[in-house]
């Protein structure tokens, strides 16, 4: 390299490179928790235009980045220190990985020469995160950084998206480089895009045109691929009913007469019956998870199965597939559309609407008690499909999936694949940062909220008007339901109130009965809070609080021992569903 | 059934751990594994022998292909291919007669003499797995002091339309 050229080129430290390349890749919010191994990067962030959000736990950082990504479709970015900072991200990464969220996670590492010496705050981050990231990489030279970050964004957001982790040793952050941003990212061993096979599409179109009882079964992949418009056109053109998975909620408006709502373990009866009786099941960006299929060998037994998926390993994994189509869901549907003839399927749709009328969602509640379902009905009535609903994991999550009417993609955010308790609040914070003008509602249980309750303060300090609803049933409700149904009501480790505990879980007859006091907890974090104990207060309180542009915590004391139905008992076939 | 899977991967640190972690993390057993450089110094080739039915092996192959640093994965089992394994075996020779017997056996199998000492002989044999099994069977009566097997390596035939991995 000539002297002249060298002088022309700007020297940057590794840390400056990280920050500038993140900005260049469109990162406007970064969720970061500092520590010794990332001090240099935090120093560079100090003068960056990026909005830095300090979670109070690294797991919170990753879930926030996840919520941000799910609400916007853009990769979420987080930054943590080595050792405990990195290990604290693992649950968040695994959550994002299984649900296919695009994310870039930067971890600090001990200096290169110290790696392998059990240095202070050293962990084998690459080894630990390998099975829960789409890709990860240890940086060995400062010159790699611009390319590594560009590649990370590319890998995270193409194909089936996922989290990518970059581990950067502290000494590398301090070194200087003249390396510039690569003009183009190309990775010879990585093929995120597949050409749609026209023959396969034609074969599927023929099958659709012949089918008497076709059914579209739609997963989160349709949302990722922006396939919702094409999906709607296909469904309407050939009058094909649509059921979605938990992850697919919002991909097809539930207000559409063709919608059969969610299927699966706690899906609507009609959707599950439709799967059992359809003669052609067209899966779009769904992966036939065990929570959808029940006993896989008996799933959609009367049907031929088409599977459109970008992930080659997903096709044919759990069920036999007659029409495999590898590729982007939107492209596949757009290829399919002109080949599919208009159709009516009158008889099939009529049968389904009879089923819908026969098996509506229903619940009963004693006078004076508040049903969780009722609270969610009220949330739905107020939001009218315009809010972003984020859930935690448990019964309330399933009821939210059932009772909130989803109309648009990216308006229902939930940990589907990993089922991570503690996801709801931080993910809602991330979603609100990504969509500042929308109403964001976090639906949580009294168990799960305690897993990341420390993040309440983040909503307050960034003035995020998230509405956190705690549906307090005083139990780890979903586990209690299984213990009631399959373990003779032996409530082991699920009673959250101080009363009615099994003997070996009680320390002493203690007061107060309800611990913690969530309203006081919110108060301690500077958040407005209110507790609802009477059914008649639900509507006016929610209306008032939802209209306020401040963060709120709303605790609702709900009926304690209600079960979620319908339910396909684990390992059973969909036909063995318990309706109520 | 045993499947022979070859993978062409970027020659980067951690690749072995990545592939072994993925395969074993999904509960599949790796019987033998071999890694080495290729004619292109930026690429390595791995050969894995994994027992399991065709469905299981399809999953293994697809999962490994998904890794960002993996160029190509081929299950060569059902395809025309050549596979070989190398063994080094040290056998105790308690008498001259016994040594002669073992040498006869070596000639029969085209095994090479890799080393000889006063009381042992070390043979080297590169062959396909059936021949190796036969050879090991015939060595059974003798006292084997040490044995190392390379694990199988394989190349697919290029002329049958499939590109080699
Ligand atoms: C991190 C984590 N630990 C344990 C579980 C198992 N689990 C699933 S649902 C549930 C109970 C959730 O209780 P709560 O948050 O009160 O919600 P509810 O079911 O009562 O609505 C538990 C313990 C989990 N999903 N995630």
Coordinates of C-alpha atoms in Angstrom, one line a residue, chain A residues 1 6 134 215 219 245 316 422 427-428 430 435-436 521 570:
Chain A
X1 CA 0.0 0.0 0.0
X6 CA -2.7 5.1 3.6
X134 CA -28.2 -18.9 13.4
X215 CA -57.3 -25.5 3.8
X219 CA -47.4 -19.8 10.1
X245 CA -50.6 -21.0 14.0
X316 CA -41.1 -33.4 5.5
X422 CA -40.5 -13.4 31.2
X427 CA -40.5 -7.6 24.3
X428 CA -43.4 -5.1 24.7
X430 CA -38.8 -3.3 22.5
X435 CA -43.5 1.4 16.9
X436 CA -43.6 4.6 19.1
X521 CA -43.9 -2.8 42.8
X570 CA -50.4 -33.8 24.6

